[in-house]
Coordinates of C-alpha atoms (C1' of nucleotides) in Angstrom, one line a residue:
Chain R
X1 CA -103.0 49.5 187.0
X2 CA -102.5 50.3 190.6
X3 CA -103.1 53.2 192.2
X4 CA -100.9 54.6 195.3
X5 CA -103.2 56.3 198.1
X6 CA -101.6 59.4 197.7
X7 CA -103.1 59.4 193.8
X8 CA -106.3 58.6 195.0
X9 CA -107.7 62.6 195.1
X10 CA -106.7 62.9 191.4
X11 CA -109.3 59.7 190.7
X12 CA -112.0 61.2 193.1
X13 CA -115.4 60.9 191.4
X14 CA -114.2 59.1 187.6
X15 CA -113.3 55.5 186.9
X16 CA -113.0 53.0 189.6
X17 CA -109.3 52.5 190.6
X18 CA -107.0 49.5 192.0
X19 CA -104.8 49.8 194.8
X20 CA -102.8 47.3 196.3
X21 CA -101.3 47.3 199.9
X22 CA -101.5 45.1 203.1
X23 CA -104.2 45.0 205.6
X24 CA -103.8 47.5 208.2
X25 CA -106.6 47.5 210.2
X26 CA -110.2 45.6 210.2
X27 CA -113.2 47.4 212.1
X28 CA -116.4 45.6 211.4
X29 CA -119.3 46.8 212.4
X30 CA -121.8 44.6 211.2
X31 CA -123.5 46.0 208.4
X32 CA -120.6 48.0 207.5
X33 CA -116.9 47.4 207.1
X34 CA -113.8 49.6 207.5
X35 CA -110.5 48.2 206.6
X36 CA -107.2 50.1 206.5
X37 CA -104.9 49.5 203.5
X38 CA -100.8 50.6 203.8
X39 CA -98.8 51.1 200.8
X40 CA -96.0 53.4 200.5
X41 CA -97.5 56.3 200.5
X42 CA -99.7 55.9 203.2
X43 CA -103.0 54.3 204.5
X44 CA -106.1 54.1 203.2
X45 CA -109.8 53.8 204.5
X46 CA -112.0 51.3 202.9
X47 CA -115.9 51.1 203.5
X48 CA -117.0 47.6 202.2
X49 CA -121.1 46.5 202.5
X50 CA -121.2 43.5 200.8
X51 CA -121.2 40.6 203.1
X52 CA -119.1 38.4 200.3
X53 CA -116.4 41.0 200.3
X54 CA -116.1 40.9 203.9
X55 CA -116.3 37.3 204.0
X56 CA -113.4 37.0 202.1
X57 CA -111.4 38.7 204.7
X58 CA -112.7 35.9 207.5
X59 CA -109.6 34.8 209.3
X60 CA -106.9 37.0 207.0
X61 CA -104.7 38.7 209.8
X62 CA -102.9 42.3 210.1
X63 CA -100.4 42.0 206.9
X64 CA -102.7 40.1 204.5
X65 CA -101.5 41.5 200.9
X66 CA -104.7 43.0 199.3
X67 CA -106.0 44.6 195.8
X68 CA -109.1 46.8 196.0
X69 CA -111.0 47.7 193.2
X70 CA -113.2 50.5 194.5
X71 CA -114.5 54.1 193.6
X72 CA -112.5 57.3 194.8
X73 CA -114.7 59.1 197.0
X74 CA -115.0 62.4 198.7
X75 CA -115.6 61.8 202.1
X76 CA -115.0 64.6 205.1
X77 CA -115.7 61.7 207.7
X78 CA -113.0 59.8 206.4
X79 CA -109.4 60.4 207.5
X80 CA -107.8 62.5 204.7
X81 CA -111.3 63.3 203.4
X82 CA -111.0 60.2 201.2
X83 CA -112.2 56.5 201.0
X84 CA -112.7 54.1 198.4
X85 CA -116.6 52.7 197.8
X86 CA -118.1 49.9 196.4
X87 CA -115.0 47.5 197.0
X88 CA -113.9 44.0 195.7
X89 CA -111.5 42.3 197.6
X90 CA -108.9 40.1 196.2
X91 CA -106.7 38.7 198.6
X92 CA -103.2 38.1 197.1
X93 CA -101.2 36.3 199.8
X94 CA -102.9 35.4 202.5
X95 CA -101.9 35.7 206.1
X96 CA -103.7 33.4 208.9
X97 CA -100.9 34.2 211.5
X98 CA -101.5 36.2 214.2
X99 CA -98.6 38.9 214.5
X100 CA -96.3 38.9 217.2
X101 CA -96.6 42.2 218.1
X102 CA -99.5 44.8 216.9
X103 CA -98.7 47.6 214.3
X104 CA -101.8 49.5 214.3
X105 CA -100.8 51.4 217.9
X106 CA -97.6 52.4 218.6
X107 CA -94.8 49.8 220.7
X108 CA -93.7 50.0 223.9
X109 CA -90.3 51.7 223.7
X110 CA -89.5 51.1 227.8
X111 CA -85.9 49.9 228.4
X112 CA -86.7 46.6 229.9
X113 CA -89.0 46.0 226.6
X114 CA -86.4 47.0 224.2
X115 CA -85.6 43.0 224.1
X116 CA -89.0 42.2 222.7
X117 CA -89.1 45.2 220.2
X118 CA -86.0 43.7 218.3
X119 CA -86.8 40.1 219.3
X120 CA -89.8 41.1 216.8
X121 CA -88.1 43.8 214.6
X122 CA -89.1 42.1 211.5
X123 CA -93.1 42.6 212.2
X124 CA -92.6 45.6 214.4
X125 CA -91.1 47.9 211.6
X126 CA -94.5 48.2 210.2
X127 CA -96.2 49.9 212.6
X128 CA -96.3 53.7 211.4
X129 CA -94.5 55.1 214.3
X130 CA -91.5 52.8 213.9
X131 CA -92.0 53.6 209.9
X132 CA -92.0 57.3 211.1
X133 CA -88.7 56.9 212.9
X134 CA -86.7 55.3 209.7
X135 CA -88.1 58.1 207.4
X136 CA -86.6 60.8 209.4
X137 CA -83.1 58.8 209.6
X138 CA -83.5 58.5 205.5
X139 CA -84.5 62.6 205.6
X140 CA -81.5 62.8 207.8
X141 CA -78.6 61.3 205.1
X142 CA -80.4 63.2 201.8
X143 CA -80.3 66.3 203.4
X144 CA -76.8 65.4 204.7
X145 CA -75.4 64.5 201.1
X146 CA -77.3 67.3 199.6
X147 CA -75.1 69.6 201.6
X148 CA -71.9 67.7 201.2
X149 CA -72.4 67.7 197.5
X150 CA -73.4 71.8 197.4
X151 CA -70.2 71.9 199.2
X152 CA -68.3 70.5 196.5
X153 CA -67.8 67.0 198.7
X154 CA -67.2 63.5 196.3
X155 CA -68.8 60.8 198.3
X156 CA -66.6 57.8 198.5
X157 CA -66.9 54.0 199.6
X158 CA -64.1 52.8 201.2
X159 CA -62.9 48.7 202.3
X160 CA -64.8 47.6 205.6
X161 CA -62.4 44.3 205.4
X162 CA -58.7 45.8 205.8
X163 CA -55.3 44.6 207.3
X164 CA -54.7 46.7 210.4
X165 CA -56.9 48.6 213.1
X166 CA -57.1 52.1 211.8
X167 CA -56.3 53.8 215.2
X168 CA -54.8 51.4 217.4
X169 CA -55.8 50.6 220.8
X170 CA -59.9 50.7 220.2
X171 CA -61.2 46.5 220.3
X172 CA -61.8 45.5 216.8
X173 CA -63.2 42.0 215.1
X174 CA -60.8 40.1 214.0
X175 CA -61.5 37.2 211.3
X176 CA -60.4 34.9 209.5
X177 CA -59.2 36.3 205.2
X178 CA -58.2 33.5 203.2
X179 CA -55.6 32.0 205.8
X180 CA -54.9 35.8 207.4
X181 CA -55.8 37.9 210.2
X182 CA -58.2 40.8 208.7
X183 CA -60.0 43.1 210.7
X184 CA -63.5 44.9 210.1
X185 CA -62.7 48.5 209.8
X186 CA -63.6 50.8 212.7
X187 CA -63.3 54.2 210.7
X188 CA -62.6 54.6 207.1
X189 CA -59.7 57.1 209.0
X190 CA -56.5 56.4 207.1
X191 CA -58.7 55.9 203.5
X192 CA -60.7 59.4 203.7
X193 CA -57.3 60.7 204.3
X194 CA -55.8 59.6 201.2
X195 CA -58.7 60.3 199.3
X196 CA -57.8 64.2 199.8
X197 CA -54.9 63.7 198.0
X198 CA -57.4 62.8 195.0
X199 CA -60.5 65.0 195.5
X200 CA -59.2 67.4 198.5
X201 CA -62.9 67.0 199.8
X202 CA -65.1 63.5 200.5
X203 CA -67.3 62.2 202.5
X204 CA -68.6 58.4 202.8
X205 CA -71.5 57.1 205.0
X206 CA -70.8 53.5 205.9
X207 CA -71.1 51.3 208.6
X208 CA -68.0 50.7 211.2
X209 CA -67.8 48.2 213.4
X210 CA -66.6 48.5 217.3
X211 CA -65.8 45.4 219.3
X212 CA -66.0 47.2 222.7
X213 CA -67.7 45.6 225.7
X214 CA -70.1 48.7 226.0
X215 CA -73.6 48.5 227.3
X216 CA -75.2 51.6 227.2
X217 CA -78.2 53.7 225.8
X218 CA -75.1 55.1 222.9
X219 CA -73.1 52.0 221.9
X220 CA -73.5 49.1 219.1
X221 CA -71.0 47.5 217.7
X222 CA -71.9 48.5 214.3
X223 CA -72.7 52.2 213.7
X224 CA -73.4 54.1 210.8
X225 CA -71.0 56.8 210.4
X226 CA -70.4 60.1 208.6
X227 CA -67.0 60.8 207.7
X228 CA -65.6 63.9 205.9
X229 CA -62.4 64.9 205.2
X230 CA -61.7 68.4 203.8
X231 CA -58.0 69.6 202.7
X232 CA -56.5 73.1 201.7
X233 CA -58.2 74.7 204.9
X234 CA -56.8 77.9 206.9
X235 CA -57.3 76.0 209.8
X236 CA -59.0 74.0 212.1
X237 CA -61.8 76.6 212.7
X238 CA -62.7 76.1 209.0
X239 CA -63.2 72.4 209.8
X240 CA -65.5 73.6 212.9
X241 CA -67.6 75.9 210.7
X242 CA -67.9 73.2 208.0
X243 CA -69.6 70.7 210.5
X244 CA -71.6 73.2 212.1
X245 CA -72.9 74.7 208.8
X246 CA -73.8 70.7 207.8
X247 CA -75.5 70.2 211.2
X248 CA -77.3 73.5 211.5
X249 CA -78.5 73.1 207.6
X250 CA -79.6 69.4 208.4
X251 CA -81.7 70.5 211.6
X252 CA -83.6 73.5 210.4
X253 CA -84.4 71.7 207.3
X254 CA -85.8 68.4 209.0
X255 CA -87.9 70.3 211.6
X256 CA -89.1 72.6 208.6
X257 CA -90.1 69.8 206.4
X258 CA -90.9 67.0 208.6
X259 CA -92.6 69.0 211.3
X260 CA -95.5 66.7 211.5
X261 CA -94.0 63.8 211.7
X262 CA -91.6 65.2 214.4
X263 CA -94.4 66.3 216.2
X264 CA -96.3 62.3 215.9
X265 CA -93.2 61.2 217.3
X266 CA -93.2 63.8 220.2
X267 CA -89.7 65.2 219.4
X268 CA -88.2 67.9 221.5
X269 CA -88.2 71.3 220.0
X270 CA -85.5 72.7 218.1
X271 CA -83.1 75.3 219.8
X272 CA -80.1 76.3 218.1
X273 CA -78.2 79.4 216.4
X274 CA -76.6 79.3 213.0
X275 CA -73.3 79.4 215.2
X276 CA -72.6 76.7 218.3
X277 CA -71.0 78.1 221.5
X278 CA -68.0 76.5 221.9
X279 CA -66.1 76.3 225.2
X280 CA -63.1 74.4 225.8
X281 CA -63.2 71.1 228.1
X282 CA -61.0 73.1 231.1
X283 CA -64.1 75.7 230.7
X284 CA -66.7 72.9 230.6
X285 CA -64.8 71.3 233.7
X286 CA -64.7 74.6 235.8
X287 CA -68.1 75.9 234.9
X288 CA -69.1 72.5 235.8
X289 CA -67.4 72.8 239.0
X290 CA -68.7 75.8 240.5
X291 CA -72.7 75.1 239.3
X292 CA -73.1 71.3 240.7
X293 CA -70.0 71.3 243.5
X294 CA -68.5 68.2 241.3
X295 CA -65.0 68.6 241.1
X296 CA -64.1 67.3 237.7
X297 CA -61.3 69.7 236.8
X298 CA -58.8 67.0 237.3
X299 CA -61.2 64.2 234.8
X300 CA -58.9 64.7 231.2
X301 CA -62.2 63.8 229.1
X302 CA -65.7 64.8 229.6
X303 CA -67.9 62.7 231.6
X304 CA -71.3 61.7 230.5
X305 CA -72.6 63.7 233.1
X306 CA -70.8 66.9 232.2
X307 CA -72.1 66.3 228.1
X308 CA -75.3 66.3 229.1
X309 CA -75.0 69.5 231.6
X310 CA -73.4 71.6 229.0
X311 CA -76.0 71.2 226.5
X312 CA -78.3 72.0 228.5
X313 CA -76.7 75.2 229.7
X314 CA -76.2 76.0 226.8
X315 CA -79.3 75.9 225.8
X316 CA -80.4 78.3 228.8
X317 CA -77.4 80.5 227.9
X318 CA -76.8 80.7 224.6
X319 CA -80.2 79.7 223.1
X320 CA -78.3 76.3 221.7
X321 CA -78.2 72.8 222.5
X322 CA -75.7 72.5 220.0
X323 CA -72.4 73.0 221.4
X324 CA -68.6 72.1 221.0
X325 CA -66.2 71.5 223.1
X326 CA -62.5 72.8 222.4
X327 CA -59.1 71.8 223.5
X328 CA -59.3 68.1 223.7
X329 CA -56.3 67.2 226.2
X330 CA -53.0 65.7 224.0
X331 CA -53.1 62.6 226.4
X332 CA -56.2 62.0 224.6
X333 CA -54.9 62.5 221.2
X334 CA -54.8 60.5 218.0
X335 CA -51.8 59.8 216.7
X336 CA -52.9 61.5 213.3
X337 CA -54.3 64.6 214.8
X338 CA -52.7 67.7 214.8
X339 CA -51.3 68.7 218.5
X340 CA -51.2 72.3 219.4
X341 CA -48.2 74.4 220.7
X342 CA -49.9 74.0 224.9
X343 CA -50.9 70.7 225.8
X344 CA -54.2 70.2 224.0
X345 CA -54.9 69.4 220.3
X346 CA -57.0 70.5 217.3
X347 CA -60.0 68.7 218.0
X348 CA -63.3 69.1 219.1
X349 CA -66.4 67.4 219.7
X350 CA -69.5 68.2 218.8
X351 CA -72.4 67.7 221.1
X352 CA -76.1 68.1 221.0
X353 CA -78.9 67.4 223.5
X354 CA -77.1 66.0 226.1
X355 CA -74.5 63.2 223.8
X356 CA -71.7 63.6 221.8
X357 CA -72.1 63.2 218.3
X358 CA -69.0 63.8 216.5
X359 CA -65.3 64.6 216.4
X360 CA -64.2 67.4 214.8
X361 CA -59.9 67.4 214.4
X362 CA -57.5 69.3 212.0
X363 CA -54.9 66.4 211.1
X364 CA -51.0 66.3 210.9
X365 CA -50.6 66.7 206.9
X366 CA -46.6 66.8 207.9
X367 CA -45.1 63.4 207.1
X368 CA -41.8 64.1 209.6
X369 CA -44.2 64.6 212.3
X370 CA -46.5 62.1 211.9
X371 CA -44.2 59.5 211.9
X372 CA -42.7 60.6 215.1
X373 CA -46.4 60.8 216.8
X374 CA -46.6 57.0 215.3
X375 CA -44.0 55.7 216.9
X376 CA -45.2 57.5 219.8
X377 CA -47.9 55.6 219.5
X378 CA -46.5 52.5 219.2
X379 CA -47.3 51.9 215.5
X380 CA -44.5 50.2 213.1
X381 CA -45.0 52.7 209.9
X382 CA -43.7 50.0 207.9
X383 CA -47.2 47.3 208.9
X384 CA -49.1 47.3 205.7
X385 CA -52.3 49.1 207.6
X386 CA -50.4 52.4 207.4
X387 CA -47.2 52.1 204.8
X388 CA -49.7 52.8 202.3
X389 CA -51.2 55.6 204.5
X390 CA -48.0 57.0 204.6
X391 CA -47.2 57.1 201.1
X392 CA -50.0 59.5 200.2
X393 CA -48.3 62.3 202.4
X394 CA -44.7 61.6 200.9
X395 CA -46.5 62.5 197.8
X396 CA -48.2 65.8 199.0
X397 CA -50.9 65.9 201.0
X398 CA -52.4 69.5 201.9
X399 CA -53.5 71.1 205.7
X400 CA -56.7 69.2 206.1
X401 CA -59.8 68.1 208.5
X402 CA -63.1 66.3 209.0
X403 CA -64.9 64.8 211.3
X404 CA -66.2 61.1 212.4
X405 CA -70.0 62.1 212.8
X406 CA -72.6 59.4 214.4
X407 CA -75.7 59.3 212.2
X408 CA -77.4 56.7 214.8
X409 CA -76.7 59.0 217.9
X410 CA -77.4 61.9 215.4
X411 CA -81.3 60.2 214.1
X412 CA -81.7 59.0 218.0
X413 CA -81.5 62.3 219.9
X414 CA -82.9 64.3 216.9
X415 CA -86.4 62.3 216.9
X416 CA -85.5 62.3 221.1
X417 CA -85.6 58.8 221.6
X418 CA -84.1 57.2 224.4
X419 CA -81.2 54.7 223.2
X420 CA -79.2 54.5 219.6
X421 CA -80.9 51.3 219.2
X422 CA -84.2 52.3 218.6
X423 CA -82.7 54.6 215.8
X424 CA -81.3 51.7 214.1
X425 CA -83.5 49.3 212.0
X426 CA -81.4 46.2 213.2
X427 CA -79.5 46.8 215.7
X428 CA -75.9 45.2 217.1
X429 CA -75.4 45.1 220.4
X430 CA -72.7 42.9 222.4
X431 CA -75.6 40.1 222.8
X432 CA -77.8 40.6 219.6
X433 CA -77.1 39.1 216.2
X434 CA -80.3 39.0 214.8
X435 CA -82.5 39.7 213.6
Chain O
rG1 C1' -64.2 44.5 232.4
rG2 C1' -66.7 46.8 237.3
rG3 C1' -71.3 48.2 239.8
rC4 C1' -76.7 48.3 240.2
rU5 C1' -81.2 46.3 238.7
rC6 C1' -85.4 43.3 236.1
rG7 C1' -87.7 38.4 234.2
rU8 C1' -96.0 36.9 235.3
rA9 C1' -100.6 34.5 228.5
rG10 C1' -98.7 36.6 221.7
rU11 C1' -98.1 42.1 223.5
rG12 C1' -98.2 45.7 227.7
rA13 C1' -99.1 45.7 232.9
rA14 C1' -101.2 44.3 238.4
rG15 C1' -100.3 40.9 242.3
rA16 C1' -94.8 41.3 247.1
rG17 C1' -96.0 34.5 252.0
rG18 C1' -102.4 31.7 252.6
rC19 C1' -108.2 36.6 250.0
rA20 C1' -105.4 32.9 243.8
rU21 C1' -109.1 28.1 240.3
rA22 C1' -103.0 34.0 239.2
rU23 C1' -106.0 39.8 237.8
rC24 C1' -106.6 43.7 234.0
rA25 C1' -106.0 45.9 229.0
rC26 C1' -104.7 45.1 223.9
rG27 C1' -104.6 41.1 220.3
rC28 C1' -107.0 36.2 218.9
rC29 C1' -111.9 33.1 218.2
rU30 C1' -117.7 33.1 218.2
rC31 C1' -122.1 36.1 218.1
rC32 C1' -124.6 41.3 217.9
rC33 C1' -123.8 46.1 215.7
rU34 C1' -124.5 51.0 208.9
rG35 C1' -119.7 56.1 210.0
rU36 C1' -115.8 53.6 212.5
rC37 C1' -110.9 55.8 212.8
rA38 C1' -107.0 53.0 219.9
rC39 C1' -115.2 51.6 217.3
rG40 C1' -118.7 49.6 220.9
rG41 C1' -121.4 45.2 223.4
rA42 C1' -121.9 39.8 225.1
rG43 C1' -119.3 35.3 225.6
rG44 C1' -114.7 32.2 225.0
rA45 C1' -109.7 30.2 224.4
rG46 C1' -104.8 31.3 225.8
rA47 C1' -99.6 31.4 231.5
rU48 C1' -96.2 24.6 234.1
rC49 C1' -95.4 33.2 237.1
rG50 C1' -87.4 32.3 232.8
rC51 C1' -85.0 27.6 234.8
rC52 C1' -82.9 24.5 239.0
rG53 C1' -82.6 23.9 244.1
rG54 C1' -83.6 25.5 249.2
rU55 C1' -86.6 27.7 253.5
rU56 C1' -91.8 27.0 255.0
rC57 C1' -97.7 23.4 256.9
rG58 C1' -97.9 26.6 252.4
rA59 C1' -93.8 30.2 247.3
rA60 C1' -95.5 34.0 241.4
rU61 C1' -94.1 36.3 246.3
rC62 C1' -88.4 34.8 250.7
rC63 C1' -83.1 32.7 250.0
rG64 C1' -79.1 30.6 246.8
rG65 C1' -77.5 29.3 242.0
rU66 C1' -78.2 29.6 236.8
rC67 C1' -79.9 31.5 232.1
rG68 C1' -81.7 35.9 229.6
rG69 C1' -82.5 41.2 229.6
rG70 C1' -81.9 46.5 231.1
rC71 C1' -79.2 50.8 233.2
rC72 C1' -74.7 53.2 234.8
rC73 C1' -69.2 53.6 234.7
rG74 C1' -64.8 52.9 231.8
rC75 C1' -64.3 53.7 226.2
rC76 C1' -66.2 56.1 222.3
rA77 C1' -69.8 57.9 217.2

RNA sequence: GGGCUCGUAGUGAAGAGGCAUAUCACGCCUCCCUGUCACGGAGGAGAUCGCCGGUUCGAAUCCGGUCGGGCCCGCCA
């Protein structure tokens, strides 16, 4: 029966035990062997002396599959005060290729190397700090639907293939559905919307796919996003406090509990208050203003530059480097967002560290009206993408909210890496396909 | 789509007209090594310097083109 290496203290001193794993590591020292096995749990040191055990490991590279038959020992020397004695090697699939990249020390993470790091994603994933990386991001979405279901959220899968873009305007891919023009979903928008109507409150997390020409350190053209949709709110501060609730929960709770592997993988440290600061964007744009001499009080959006400044001072200021940011300009609007009574609408987004990671709007529940701001928008109400949309709020759909949240941009600047892609196990950029 | 940059063994880097038979580290191969944990020591193999053309007595190095990356803007998660 095998045994995981994070058993192995509970068999310290009795019978001999199995475990089974792939080679990690080889150090021989002539008289003496160590070898490092990896399972799931973690990695084990293993001291071999007999000259046939180690010759069986002649010529088997990093990633030979191994079973061990050896006795749990004690050991302080050893890392984790435990190793396994008196092995037997059996090698169960051999491996006499050299990897392409090594796994035992971490990869080089430099822009111009990024190409070679997914080039050789398939090997690469195994070394423990890349292993690290994808164990937070799987942290990250438990805590997040541990939350969401606390909260009384249903989570919900909705079509990736549909018949229209969901918000107009943004690129989209466009294929080829049994003879008809089908696009890959950008946002599961107008479906979490309906789904109100049946469970006032979901989420889904689910890839969505953006055909933008972007190259930066924050674009892919497929991202895994949060969405939630909440109805019967007050208003859209509800909506605000929701997310920040979520976000504050998910951040205290993944620096409590994965400290040490935070700290492996030099992450910053965490500043933030239960509540965000929010400012509006004419704030943002004045305060802005005055601190670098950069007029940007006539830009309608936030520029890069001014996301990252504001984070930061708020992080001086207000002890947070989570922050939103109020009043998004109705030029900018979505046709299903609710518009306020001035010129901006209810929406926000939320930023932290320097990038936005979400957007945080109330929607317009009122059918009249958001078939006028349709139109506005040059949408026919009657194309099949939103006819259907528009028949959940003819039969009642409630004041309601949520928020498209980025869990890529969300994993990336938690751990404090420096692009999404290095966040994502296989990433899609405008020239990467594969792996 | 616009702008700016970078391509040197499997991996990461140095070399910026002739000192070059292209240097170093990791990895790989051979040998030595009984407490390593980025083990150590000795030796070895591995690169038509992305590709094509030009300038020059001479090009990894300068110029042009091309292919492939990266970063920034726009847009957004």
């Amino acid at each position: 029966m095998r045994t995981l290496h994070k058993e192995l203290k509970e068999h310290i001193g009795k019978e001999p035990v199995s475990i089974q794993g792939w080679l990690h590591k080889k150090r021989l020292l002539g008289g003496l062997t160590f070898i490092n096995v990896r399972d799931r749990s973690g990695v084990t040191q293993v001291v071999i002396k007999d000259k046939d055990e180690v010759e069986k490991l002649r010529g088997m590279q990093i990633g030979t599959v191994l079973e061990v038959q050896g006795n749990a020992i004690d050991e302080p020397r050893a890392p984790g005060g435990i190793e396994l004695h008196d092995a037997k090697i059996t090698v169960m699939v051999p491996v006499t290729d050299e990897p392409p990249v090594e796994i035992d020390k971490p990869l080089s993470h430099k822009p111009d190397n990024l190409d070679t790091l997914f080039d050789n994603r398939v090997i690469g994933l195994r070394n423990l700090q890349e292993t690290s990386i994808f164990k937070i991001r799987s942290e990250l979405t438990r805590s997040i639907r541990e939350f969401l279901y606390q909260h009384d959220f249903v989570e919900i899968n909705t079509p990736k293939l549909v018949a229209g873009a969901a918000e107009g305007g943004a690129e989209v891919f466009k294929l080829d559905y049994f003879g008809k023009e089908a696009t890959l979903a950008q946002s599961p928008q107008l479906y979490k919307q309906i789904m109100v109507g049946v469970f006032e409150r979901v989420f889904e997390i689910a890839p969505a796919f953006r055909a933008e020409l972007s190259a930066t350190t924050r674009h892919v053209s497929e991202v895994t996003m949060l969405d939630i949709e909440m109805g019967f709110i007050d208003d859209h501060n509800e909506v605000l406090n929701m997310v920040q609730d979520m976000v504050y929960s998910v951040l205290t709770r993944m620096y409590d509990e994965q400290g040490d592997t935070l700290k492996s993988l030099r992450a910053p440290e965490l500043v933030i208050k239960p509540e965000f600061p929010r400012y509006s964007m004419a704030e943002i744009h004045q305060l802005f203003s005055k601190e670098t001499g950069k007029d940007t009080t006539k830009e309608v959006d936030l520029t890069p530059e001014e996301e990252k400044w504001i984070c930061e001072y708020s992080k001086q200021h207000d002890g947070c480097e989570a922050v939103f940011a109020t009043g998004l300009p109705k030029s900018k609007m979505k046709f299903y967002h609710m518009a306020n009574d001035d010129d901006t609408a209810k929406s926000a987004d939320l930023l932290f560290r320097g990038v936005e990671i979400s957007t945080v709007p109330q929607r317009e529940h009122r059918y009249d009206k958001l078939v006028e701001q349709m139109k506005a928008a040059g949408i026919d109400p009657a194309h099949p993408g939103f006819s259907h949309y528009l028949l959940a709020f003819k039969h009642g759909l409630p004041k309601h909210g949520g928020c498209g949240f980025g869990i890529d941009r969300f994993a990336e600047k938690i751990i404090g890496l420096g692009n999404i892609k290095e966040a994502i196990l296989f990433p899609r950029d405008i020239n990467r396909l594969a792996p």
